[in-house]
Amino acid sequence: MSVADATGPLDAAWAVRWMRGTAQVVSENRALLIDLDRAIGDADHGENLDRGFGAVLLKLDGDAPETPAAVLKLVAMTLMSTVGGAAGPLYGTAFLRAATSLGDTGVVDPSGVAGMIAAARDGIVARGKAEVGDKTMVDAWTPASEAAETAAQAGATAPEVLAAAANAAHAGAVATEPLIARKGRASYLGERSAGHQDPGAVSTALILQAAAEAAGGEVA
Amino acid sequence: MSVADATGPLDAAWAVRWMRGTAQVVSENRALLIDLDRAIGDADHGENLDRGFGAVLLKLDGDAPETPAAVLKLVAMTLMSTVGGAAGPLYGTAFLRAATSLGDTGVVDPSGVAGMIAAARDGIVARGKAEVGDKTMVDAWTPASEAAETAAQAGATAPEVLAAAANAAHAGAVATEPLIARKGRASYLGERSAGHQDPGAVSTALILQAAAEAAGGEVA
Amino acid sequence: MKKLINDPRAVVNESVEGFGIAHADLVIVHPEPLFITRRDAPVQGKVGLVSGGGSGHEPLHAGFVGRGMLDAAVPGAVFTSPTPDQIIPATAAVDGGAGVLHIVKNYTGDVLNFETAAEMAEADGISVRSVLVNDDVAVEDSLYTAGRRGVGGTVLVERIAGAAAERGDDLDAVTAIAQRVVDGVRSMGVALAACTVPHAGVPSFELAEDEIEIGIGIHGEPGRHRIAMEGADGITQRLLDPIVADLSLTSGDRTIVMVNGMGGTPASELYIVFRKVAQLLGDLGVSIDRSLVGNYITALEMQGASLTILRADDEMLDLWDAPVHTAALRWGA
Amino acid sequence: MKKLINDPRAVVNESVEGFGIAHADLVIVHPEPLFITRRDAPVQGKVGLVSGGGSGHEPLHAGFVGRGMLDAAVPGAVFTSPTPDQIIPATAAVDGGAGVLHIVKNYTGDVLNFETAAEMAEADGISVRSVLVNDDVAVEDSLYTAGRRGVGGTVLVERIAGAAAERGDDLDAVTAIAQRVVDGVRSMGVALAACTVPHAGVPSFELAEDEIEIGIGIHGEPGRHRIAMEGADGITQRLLDPIVADLSLTSGDRTIVMVNGMGGTPASELYIVFRKVAQLLGDLGVSIDRSLVGNYITALEMQGASLTILRADDEMLDLWDAPVHTAALRWGA
Ligand SMILES: Nc1ncnc2c1ncn2[C@@H]1O[C@H](COP(=O)(O)OP(=O)(O)O)[C@@H](O)[C@H]1O
Ligand SMILES: Nc1ncnc2c1ncn2[C@@H]1O[C@H](COP(=O)(O)OP(=O)(O)O)[C@@H](O)[C@H]1O
Ligand SMILES: [Mg+2]
Ligand SMILES: [Mg+2]
Ligand SMILES: [Mg+2]
Ligand SMILES: [Mg+2]
């Protein structure tokens, strides 16, 4: 079974599939993320995430948390202690807040998905103080959160909500290309930061894509 | 008057023309000599000689020694204090011994030329302990000295003796190409020193060529 | 990419391991999670100084661990700030009861990770203060940037605050003098050629044979702008002018000057830069009271240099002169 | 060629001028002819130590002028030994009545120029001895070479002989201990990338992305052979093996080890090499009693490293530990 074909309820097993899928897609895109970061940063984003999600895989092999929230909390703690840089605390906070938003629910419903993504986004903003348009991962999480909310309110299934979020995140990441960075180390480049997609926005899209695929959602 | 056209007796004025000609030809071949030394040494031979003969020019501008020997002694002292490296003491000794061999003669005759070149060569060997075939400037000075001696004994004019020496030095320099160096820093390369002409042998040929040209001798 | 390394992912661990063996008289390397403390840590009653950040800037920070400077250094992956789970035990290990100062270079990653660590160490009952070094005048400190970067000034902060801690200043006083150095120190850098991050494997940027990057940081990132190659004197003027302007240096001011190599620049070239700095400051009537010329905060094997100037007062100069004994900076001890 | 220089022909003068300003407390730069002495030279009754050679190896030699090491350094043009007219006044300037030792690296040019200078200084009534450093095991000491080159071992000779002179040994004794160090020290180097001599303007040799030069000297000359790129551990083994063999190091031997950067190699990589040296010597039962890791004798901005090992005895270790205060090496003072 390839991770992309998996379907089922958004339970703890889904969360584990999501994380395994993320590890795989991050590893496949390690060089791309390094390259994006090389252009406007310090060439480590792909390496950092690959190290972090590699550690997540090891943790998941040893541990089988029983709720989606427990999985995400384990991920949060692992990323926090292995990624470093800006992305470590930001993604760590995102997954921690996402976990908190889920409480002890066993299966995440559509509005739970939207709430989880909103919580993640808000956590990143609380830590990093970036606004939309600053050319950061917030430019992927914000449209993702909005799309998820809209889809959930329109009655979409949980996988559909995730797919909507992933697609919006992807569009958001692409849209960072012309922007001039105002947060993170790309901001040091001033106008020279324009013309490249933000690595954190791109990795956000990959992570949400993995979430949707783990749920069997169709991602464009 | 270009230095190459000058003719006349081998007097102090000739010695001065020789040195001005050497300064010019060394400066023109600075890059070539650096390149030869880069291949099997440390890339400074052309720079060292250019600095040294540049200093000689300045000295000659300020001072007008009255005998050939006095010119060569001034050159020797100047090279000794400005060239450095292996070539500085070797050429310094060569010109000092050459000067000594001339005594206070006002005009150098054919056998005087041969004696001067032999003295220079012997001085280099005394300082550097190199033998023919070791891929050093000795491989140019030795055939030059032999050719000068032969020409002088055959009744050649002084300019002709110089021309014979210059031609032999040139041939000697070319013949260093296949040799494996056994003295100087090229020896550190072992077999990798083969395939390049020795920079000091090449500069020797240039110096003797300038001597002949300053005397109006035909150099092939 | 050609480097004297084995596995790109093992660079930091193997290098720190070698460092620990070479300087076993001075430091202890704690491997898991990785941090380095001075051998006699914690020094009872002394404020502990912790700094850290991405690796690749050696000798910063581990090379500055020892008497009169840092109590602990926390190295992250190359150019990646360390994680709280390294910073927290390092903080605990050097707390001699008088609290701990975190010296943090102003990068989002460093700030967030040290912030988290400080919070958690405080929760464990350790008094923690932080000072943020942001001395790079190449970056404007504005709403449109993450603020000025922390670069060469860090070395001076670590030395002077380290001396203050060593003489027995309390946590507030050490924090205050560290902040005073931050306020008075500015830097500017230039790159002639980029460095190659081991895990990336290709140079961080490409420069033509006749181009240089002005206003670079210490992470191989491109600088503020690219200009045509110039002589050392002209480049030095470009580094100096914005610092003099930002600090409003004027006749009679005293300074500590550091001309720092980025890792791939010969010492001879750094002294040529220093010579011009001395001339130009002399022309302004500004005195150089102390100086450092060498590789102190690098970007792997980058070719280039940075200039750091601190407007110094009597106390700073006294603290500067106090004994220091670390792998990379040593006098009076 | 991109360098932080102005005019290629002014590199040495401008660099030494900057050095003199930065270290005015330690040295005096004599400009014409160029040489550097310790500020308090001549030290009455102390044997004077003079070394020198081509420039481009900084901090060698000027960086080692000061208490407990050299009394004078004589810099030639880049990679070109200095001339007698520099060496003679340097020798005279540091003769405190106890005579002068010339520490000469074994290159034809250095030998001839120092020889001439020594003769002329003797003629002026100064007692001069010479010691020839020839520690490079990459070169065979045979009829077919100019003998082994002097490389990293020079630093150790200067330090230990400098300490002996400082404690009051007479000229014979200082010469003897210097010679003892020469006899017991060996080195071997590797280049990952060549350097560019300023007046030449192009790299001294070209290496493909996957090639390295083993057995290089310190003048940008090609090495003994070219091999495919390897990991740091493998390269370290290649540097170590011939030294161990040549010195016949065996279990119980004590050593001073220097892992030296050629100018363009990050400190982190040197520590990775040192780590492996420590492992390998440990396996042999050979102890590392003292060590240096850093840029001590360089070849401009060459990328690479050299390993130097001295079989040390009690006296050498004691002298090593004695106070030294120079720009580039300092402890106990
Ligand atoms: N203040 C911030 N708020 C939100 N995201 C940020 C902020 N600063 C940086 N980022 C994100 O972090 C990414 C860089 O992550 P990474 O390269 O791992 O860390 P570092 O910048 O420390 O090297 C950027 O592409 C950006 O998306
Ligand atoms: N022992 C020697 N005897 C004669 N000539 C020598 C000897 N050693 C070196 N040379 C000559 O010196 C030349 C190199 O001179 P140069 O490059 O100026 O000095 P260095 O080798 O010190 O850099 C060689 O090409 C060789 O001709
Ligand atoms: Mg990054
Ligand atoms: Mg040469
Ligand atoms: Mg980073
Ligand atoms: Mg030379």
Coordinates of N, CA, C and O in Angstrom, one line a residue, chain A residues 46-179:
Chain A
G46 N 16.0 22.0 4.1 CA 15.7 20.6 3.7 C 16.5 19.6 4.6 O 15.9 18.6 5.0
E47 N 17.7 20.0 5.0 CA 18.5 19.1 5.9 C 17.8 19.1 7.2 O 17.7 18.0 7.9
N48 N 17.4 20.2 7.7 CA 16.8 20.3 9.0 C 15.5 19.5 9.1 O 15.3 18.7 10.1
L49 N 14.6 19.6 8.2 CA 13.4 18.9 8.2 C 13.6 17.4 8.0 O 12.9 16.6 8.6
D50 N 14.6 17.1 7.1 CA 14.8 15.7 6.9 C 15.4 15.0 8.2 O 15.0 13.9 8.5
R51 N 16.2 15.7 8.9 CA 16.7 15.2 10.1 C 15.6 15.1 11.1 O 15.4 14.0 11.8
G52 N 14.7 16.1 11.2 CA 13.6 16.1 12.1 C 12.6 15.0 11.9 O 12.2 14.2 12.8
F53 N 12.1 14.8 10.7 CA 11.1 13.8 10.4 C 11.7 12.4 10.4 O 11.1 11.4 10.6
G54 N 13.0 12.3 10.1 CA 13.7 11.1 10.3 C 13.7 10.6 11.7 O 13.4 9.5 12.0
A55 N 13.9 11.6 12.6 CA 13.8 11.3 14.1 C 12.3 10.9 14.4 O 12.1 10.0 15.3
V56 N 11.4 11.6 13.8 CA 10.0 11.3 14.0 C 9.7 9.8 13.7 O 9.0 9.1 14.5
L57 N 10.2 9.4 12.6 CA 10.0 8.0 12.1 C 10.5 7.0 13.2 O 9.8 6.1 13.6
L58 N 11.7 7.3 13.7 CA 12.3 6.4 14.7 C 11.4 6.4 16.0 O 11.1 5.4 16.6
K59 N 10.9 7.6 16.4 CA 10.0 7.7 17.5 C 8.8 6.9 17.3 O 8.3 6.2 18.2
L60 N 8.2 7.0 16.1 CA 6.9 6.3 15.8 C 7.1 4.7 15.8 O 6.2 4.0 16.1
D61 N 8.3 4.3 15.4 CA 8.6 2.9 15.4 C 8.6 2.4 16.8 O 8.2 1.2 17.1
G62 N 9.0 3.2 17.8 CA 9.2 2.7 19.2 C 7.9 2.9 20.0 O 7.7 2.2 21.0
D63 N 7.0 3.8 19.5 CA 5.9 4.3 20.3 C 4.7 4.2 19.4 O 4.7 4.5 18.3
A64 N 3.5 3.8 20.0 CA 2.3 3.8 19.2 C 1.2 4.6 19.9 O 0.4 4.0 20.6
P65 N 1.2 5.9 19.9 CA 0.3 6.8 20.6 C -1.1 6.4 20.2 O -1.4 6.1 19.0
E66 N -2.1 6.6 21.1 CA -3.4 6.1 20.8 C -4.4 7.0 20.2 O -5.5 6.7 19.8
T67 N -4.1 8.3 20.3 CA -5.0 9.3 19.7 C -4.2 10.1 18.7 O -3.0 10.2 18.7
P68 N -4.9 10.8 17.7 CA -4.3 11.7 16.8 C -3.5 12.7 17.6 O -2.3 13.0 17.2
A69 N -4.1 13.3 18.6 CA -3.4 14.3 19.4 C -2.1 13.8 19.9 O -1.1 14.5 20.0
A70 N -2.1 12.6 20.4 CA -0.9 12.0 21.0 C 0.2 11.9 20.0 O 1.4 12.1 20.3
V71 N -0.2 11.5 18.8 CA 0.8 11.4 17.7 C 1.4 12.8 17.4 O 2.6 12.9 17.4
L72 N 0.5 13.8 17.3 CA 1.0 15.1 16.9 C 1.9 15.7 18.0 O 2.8 16.4 17.8
K73 N 1.6 15.4 19.3 CA 2.4 15.9 20.4 C 3.8 15.3 20.3 O 4.8 16.0 20.5
L74 N 3.8 14.0 20.1 CA 5.1 13.3 20.0 C 5.9 13.9 18.8 O 7.1 14.2 19.0
V75 N 5.2 14.2 17.7 CA 5.9 14.9 16.6 C 6.4 16.2 17.0 O 7.6 16.6 16.7
A76 N 5.6 17.0 17.7 CA 6.0 18.3 18.1 C 7.2 18.3 19.0 O 8.2 19.0 18.7
M77 N 7.3 17.4 19.9 CA 8.4 17.3 20.8 C 9.7 16.9 20.1 O 10.8 17.4 20.3
T78 N 9.5 16.0 19.2 CA 10.6 15.5 18.4 C 11.2 16.6 17.5 O 12.4 16.7 17.4
L79 N 10.3 17.3 16.8 CA 10.8 18.3 15.9 C 11.5 19.4 16.7 O 12.5 19.9 16.4
M80 N 10.9 19.8 17.8 CA 11.5 20.8 18.7 C 12.9 20.4 19.1 O 13.7 21.3 19.3
S81 N 13.1 19.1 19.3 CA 14.5 18.8 19.9 C 15.4 18.3 18.8 O 16.6 17.9 19.1
T82 N 15.0 18.3 17.5 CA 15.9 17.8 16.5 C 16.1 18.7 15.3 O 17.1 18.6 14.6
V83 N 15.1 19.6 15.1 CA 15.2 20.4 13.9 C 16.1 21.6 14.0 O 17.0 21.9 13.2
G84 N 15.9 22.4 15.1 CA 16.7 23.6 15.3 C 16.3 24.6 14.3 O 15.3 24.5 13.6
G85 N 17.1 25.7 14.2 CA 16.8 26.8 13.3 C 15.4 27.4 13.6 O 14.8 27.2 14.6
A86 N 14.9 28.2 12.6 CA 13.6 28.8 12.8 C 12.5 27.7 12.7 O 11.5 27.8 13.4
A87 N 12.7 26.8 11.7 CA 11.6 25.9 11.4 C 11.3 24.9 12.6 O 10.1 24.5 12.8
G88 N 12.3 24.6 13.4 CA 12.1 23.7 14.5 C 11.1 24.2 15.5 O 10.0 23.5 15.7
P89 N 11.3 25.3 16.1 CA 10.3 25.9 17.0 C 9.0 26.2 16.4 O 7.9 26.0 17.0
L90 N 9.0 26.6 15.1 CA 7.7 27.0 14.5 C 6.9 25.8 14.2 O 5.7 25.7 14.6
Y91 N 7.5 24.8 13.6 CA 6.7 23.5 13.3 C 6.4 22.8 14.6 O 5.3 22.2 14.8
G92 N 7.3 22.9 15.6 CA 7.1 22.3 16.9 C 5.8 22.9 17.5 O 4.9 22.2 18.0
T93 N 5.8 24.2 17.5 CA 4.6 24.9 18.1 C 3.4 24.6 17.3 O 2.3 24.3 17.9
A94 N 3.5 24.5 16.0 CA 2.3 24.2 15.1 C 1.7 22.9 15.5 O 0.5 22.8 15.7
F95 N 2.6 21.9 15.6 CA 2.0 20.5 15.9 C 1.5 20.4 17.3 O 0.6 19.7 17.6
L96 N 2.2 21.2 18.2 CA 1.7 21.2 19.6 C 0.3 21.8 19.7 O -0.6 21.2 20.4
R97 N 0.2 22.9 19.1 CA -1.1 23.6 19.1 C -2.2 22.7 18.4 O -3.3 22.7 18.8
A98 N -1.8 22.1 17.3 CA -2.7 21.2 16.6 C -3.2 20.1 17.5 O -4.4 19.8 17.6
A99 N -2.2 19.5 18.2 CA -2.5 18.4 19.1 C -3.5 18.9 20.2 O -4.5 18.3 20.5
T100 N -3.2 20.1 20.8 CA -4.1 20.6 21.8 C -5.5 20.8 21.3 O -6.5 20.5 22.0
S101 N -5.6 21.3 20.1 CA -6.9 21.6 19.5 C -7.8 20.3 19.4 O -9.0 20.4 19.4
L102 N -7.1 19.2 19.3 CA -7.8 17.9 19.0 C -8.3 17.3 20.3 O -9.2 16.5 20.3
G103 N -7.7 17.7 21.4 CA -8.1 17.1 22.7 C -7.9 15.6 22.7 O -6.9 15.1 22.1
D104 N -8.8 14.8 23.3 CA -8.6 13.4 23.3 C -9.5 12.7 22.3 O -9.8 11.5 22.4
T105 N -9.9 13.4 21.3 CA -10.8 12.8 20.3 C -10.1 11.6 19.6 O -8.9 11.7 19.3
G106 N -10.9 10.6 19.3 CA -10.3 9.4 18.6 C -10.2 9.6 17.1 O -9.3 9.0 16.4
V107 N -11.3 10.2 16.6 CA -11.4 10.4 15.1 C -11.7 11.9 14.8 O -12.6 12.4 15.4
V108 N -10.9 12.5 14.0 CA -11.0 13.9 13.7 C -12.1 14.1 12.7 O -12.1 13.5 11.6
D109 N -13.1 15.0 13.0 CA -14.1 15.3 12.0 C -13.7 16.5 11.2 O -12.8 17.2 11.4
P110 N -14.5 16.8 10.1 CA -14.2 17.9 9.3 C -13.9 19.2 10.0 O -12.9 19.9 9.7
S111 N -14.7 19.6 10.9 CA -14.5 20.9 11.6 C -13.3 20.8 12.5 O -12.6 21.7 12.8
G112 N -13.0 19.6 13.0 CA -11.8 19.3 13.8 C -10.6 19.5 12.9 O -9.6 20.1 13.4
V113 N -10.6 19.1 11.7 CA -9.5 19.3 10.8 C -9.2 20.8 10.6 O -8.1 21.3 10.8
A114 N -10.3 21.5 10.4 CA -10.2 23.0 10.2 C -9.6 23.6 11.4 O -8.8 24.5 11.4
G115 N -10.1 23.2 12.6 CA -9.7 23.8 13.8 C -8.2 23.5 14.1 O -7.5 24.3 14.6
M116 N -7.8 22.3 13.7 CA -6.4 21.9 13.9 C -5.5 22.7 13.1 O -4.4 23.2 13.5
I117 N -5.9 23.0 11.8 CA -5.0 23.7 10.9 C -5.0 25.2 11.4 O -3.9 25.8 11.4
A118 N -6.1 25.7 11.8 CA -6.1 27.1 12.3 C -5.2 27.2 13.6 O -4.5 28.2 13.7
A119 N -5.3 26.2 14.4 CA -4.5 26.2 15.7 C -3.0 26.2 15.3 O -2.2 27.0 15.9
A120 N -2.7 25.4 14.3 CA -1.3 25.3 13.9 C -0.8 26.7 13.4 O 0.2 27.2 13.8
R121 N -1.6 27.2 12.5 CA -1.3 28.5 11.9 C -1.1 29.6 13.0 O -0.2 30.4 13.0
D122 N -2.1 29.6 13.9 CA -2.0 30.6 15.0 C -0.8 30.5 15.9 O -0.2 31.4 16.3
G123 N -0.4 29.2 16.1 CA 0.8 29.0 16.9 C 2.0 29.6 16.2 O 2.9 30.2 16.8
I124 N 2.1 29.3 14.9 CA 3.2 29.9 14.1 C 3.3 31.4 14.2 O 4.3 32.0 14.4
V125 N 2.1 32.0 14.0 CA 2.1 33.4 14.1 C 2.4 34.0 15.5 O 3.1 35.0 15.6
A126 N 1.9 33.2 16.5 CA 2.2 33.7 17.9 C 3.8 33.6 18.1 O 4.3 34.5 18.7
R127 N 4.4 32.6 17.6 CA 5.9 32.5 17.8 C 6.6 33.4 17.0 O 7.6 34.1 17.4
G128 N 6.3 33.4 15.7 CA 7.2 34.1 14.7 C 6.8 35.5 14.3 O 7.5 36.2 13.7
K129 N 5.5 35.9 14.7 CA 5.1 37.3 14.5 C 5.1 37.7 13.1 O 5.1 38.9 12.7
A130 N 5.0 36.7 12.1 CA 4.9 37.1 10.7 C 3.5 37.3 10.3 O 2.5 36.8 10.9
E131 N 3.3 38.2 9.3 CA 2.0 38.5 8.8 C 1.9 37.9 7.4 O 3.0 37.6 6.8
V132 N 0.7 37.7 6.9 CA 0.6 37.3 5.5 C 1.3 38.3 4.6 O 1.2 39.5 4.8
G133 N 2.1 37.8 3.6 CA 2.8 38.6 2.7 C 4.3 38.9 3.1 O 5.0 39.5 2.4
D134 N 4.6 38.3 4.3 CA 6.0 38.5 4.8 C 7.0 37.5 4.1 O 8.1 37.4 4.4
K135 N 6.4 36.6 3.3 CA 7.2 35.6 2.6 C 7.7 34.5 3.6 O 8.9 34.3 3.7
T136 N 6.8 34.0 4.4 CA 7.2 32.9 5.3 C 6.1 31.8 5.1 O 5.2 31.8 4.3
M137 N 6.3 30.7 6.0 CA 5.4 29.6 6.0 C 3.9 30.1 6.3 O 3.0 29.4 6.0
V138 N 3.8 31.2 6.9 CA 2.5 31.8 7.2 C 1.7 32.0 5.9 O 0.5 31.8 5.9
D139 N 2.4 32.3 4.9 CA 1.8 32.5 3.6 C 1.2 31.2 3.0 O 0.5 31.2 2.0
A140 N 1.6 30.1 3.5 CA 1.0 28.8 3.1 C -0.1 28.4 4.2 O -1.2 27.9 3.8
W141 N 0.2 28.5 5.4 CA -0.7 28.1 6.5 C -2.0 28.9 6.5 O -3.1 28.4 6.7
T142 N -1.9 30.2 6.2 CA -3.1 31.0 6.3 C -4.1 30.7 5.2 O -5.3 30.4 5.6
P143 N -3.8 30.6 4.0 CA -4.8 30.2 3.0 C -5.2 28.8 3.2 O -6.4 28.4 3.0
A144 N -4.3 27.9 3.7 CA -4.7 26.5 4.0 C -5.8 26.5 5.1 O -6.8 25.8 5.0
S145 N -5.6 27.3 6.1 CA -6.6 27.4 7.2 C -7.9 27.9 6.7 O -9.0 27.4 7.0
E146 N -7.8 29.0 5.9 CA -9.1 29.6 5.4 C -9.8 28.6 4.5 O -11.0 28.4 4.6
A147 N -9.1 27.9 3.6 CA -9.7 26.9 2.7 C -10.3 25.8 3.5 O -11.4 25.3 3.2
A148 N -9.7 25.3 4.6 CA -10.2 24.2 5.4 C -11.5 24.7 6.0 O -12.5 23.9 6.1
E149 N -11.5 25.9 6.6 CA -12.7 26.4 7.2 C -13.8 26.5 6.3 O -15.0 26.0 6.6
T150 N -13.6 27.0 5.1 CA -14.6 27.1 4.1 C -15.1 25.8 3.7 O -16.4 25.5 3.6
A151 N -14.3 24.8 3.4 CA -14.7 23.5 3.0 C -15.5 22.8 4.1 O -16.5 22.2 3.8
A152 N -15.0 22.9 5.3 CA -15.7 22.3 6.5 C -17.2 22.9 6.6 O -18.1 22.1 6.7
Q153 N -17.2 24.2 6.5 CA -18.6 24.8 6.6 C -19.4 24.4 5.4 O -20.7 24.4 5.5
A154 N -18.9 24.1 4.3 CA -19.7 23.7 3.1 C -20.0 22.2 3.1 O -20.6 21.7 2.2
G155 N -19.6 21.5 4.2 CA -20.0 20.2 4.4 C -19.1 19.1 3.8 O -19.5 18.0 3.6
A156 N -17.9 19.5 3.5 CA -16.9 18.5 2.9 C -16.5 17.5 3.9 O -16.7 17.7 5.1
T157 N -16.1 16.3 3.4 CA -15.6 15.3 4.3 C -14.2 15.7 4.9 O -13.6 16.6 4.3
A158 N -13.8 15.0 5.9 CA -12.5 15.3 6.5 C -11.4 15.2 5.4 O -10.5 16.1 5.3
P159 N -11.3 14.1 4.7 CA -10.3 14.1 3.6 C -10.4 15.2 2.6 O -9.4 15.8 2.2
E160 N -11.6 15.6 2.3 CA -11.8 16.8 1.4 C -11.3 18.1 2.0 O -10.7 18.9 1.3
V161 N -11.5 18.2 3.3 CA -11.0 19.4 4.0 C -9.5 19.5 3.9 O -8.9 20.5 3.6
L162 N -8.9 18.3 4.2 CA -7.4 18.3 4.1 C -6.9 18.6 2.7 O -5.9 19.3 2.5
A163 N -7.6 18.0 1.7 CA -7.2 18.3 0.3 C -7.3 19.8 0.0 O -6.4 20.3 -0.7
A164 N -8.4 20.4 0.4 CA -8.6 21.8 0.2 C -7.4 22.6 0.8 O -6.9 23.5 0.2
A165 N -7.1 22.2 2.0 CA -6.0 22.9 2.7 C -4.7 22.8 2.0 O -3.9 23.7 1.8
A166 N -4.4 21.5 1.6 CA -3.1 21.2 0.9 C -3.1 22.0 -0.4 O -2.0 22.6 -0.7
N167 N -4.1 22.0 -1.2 CA -4.1 22.8 -2.4 C -3.9 24.3 -2.2 O -3.1 24.9 -2.9
A168 N -4.6 24.8 -1.2 CA -4.4 26.2 -0.9 C -3.0 26.5 -0.4 O -2.4 27.6 -0.7
A169 N -2.5 25.6 0.4 CA -1.1 25.8 0.9 C -0.1 25.8 -0.3 O 0.8 26.7 -0.4
H170 N -0.4 24.9 -1.2 CA 0.5 24.9 -2.4 C 0.4 26.2 -3.2 O 1.5 26.8 -3.6
A171 N -0.8 26.7 -3.4 CA -1.0 27.9 -4.2 C -0.3 29.1 -3.4 O 0.3 29.9 -4.0
G172 N -0.5 29.0 -2.1 CA 0.2 30.1 -1.2 C 1.7 30.0 -1.3 O 2.3 31.1 -1.4
A173 N 2.2 28.9 -1.4 CA 3.7 28.7 -1.5 C 4.2 29.3 -2.8 O 5.1 30.1 -2.9
V174 N 3.5 28.9 -3.9 CA 3.8 29.4 -5.2 C 3.8 30.9 -5.2 O 4.6 31.6 -5.8
A175 N 2.8 31.5 -4.6 CA 2.6 32.9 -4.6 C 3.6 33.7 -3.8 O 3.7 34.9 -3.8
T176 N 4.4 33.0 -3.0 CA 5.5 33.7 -2.3 C 6.6 34.2 -3.2 O 7.4 35.0 -2.8
E177 N 6.7 33.6 -4.4 CA 7.8 33.8 -5.2 C 8.1 35.3 -5.5 O 9.3 35.7 -5.3
P178 N 7.2 36.1 -5.9 CA 7.5 37.5 -6.2 C 7.7 38.4 -4.9 O 8.2 39.5 -5.0
L179 N 7.4 37.8 -3.7 CA 7.4 38.7 -2.5 C 8.8 39.1 -2.1 O 9.7 38.3 -2.3

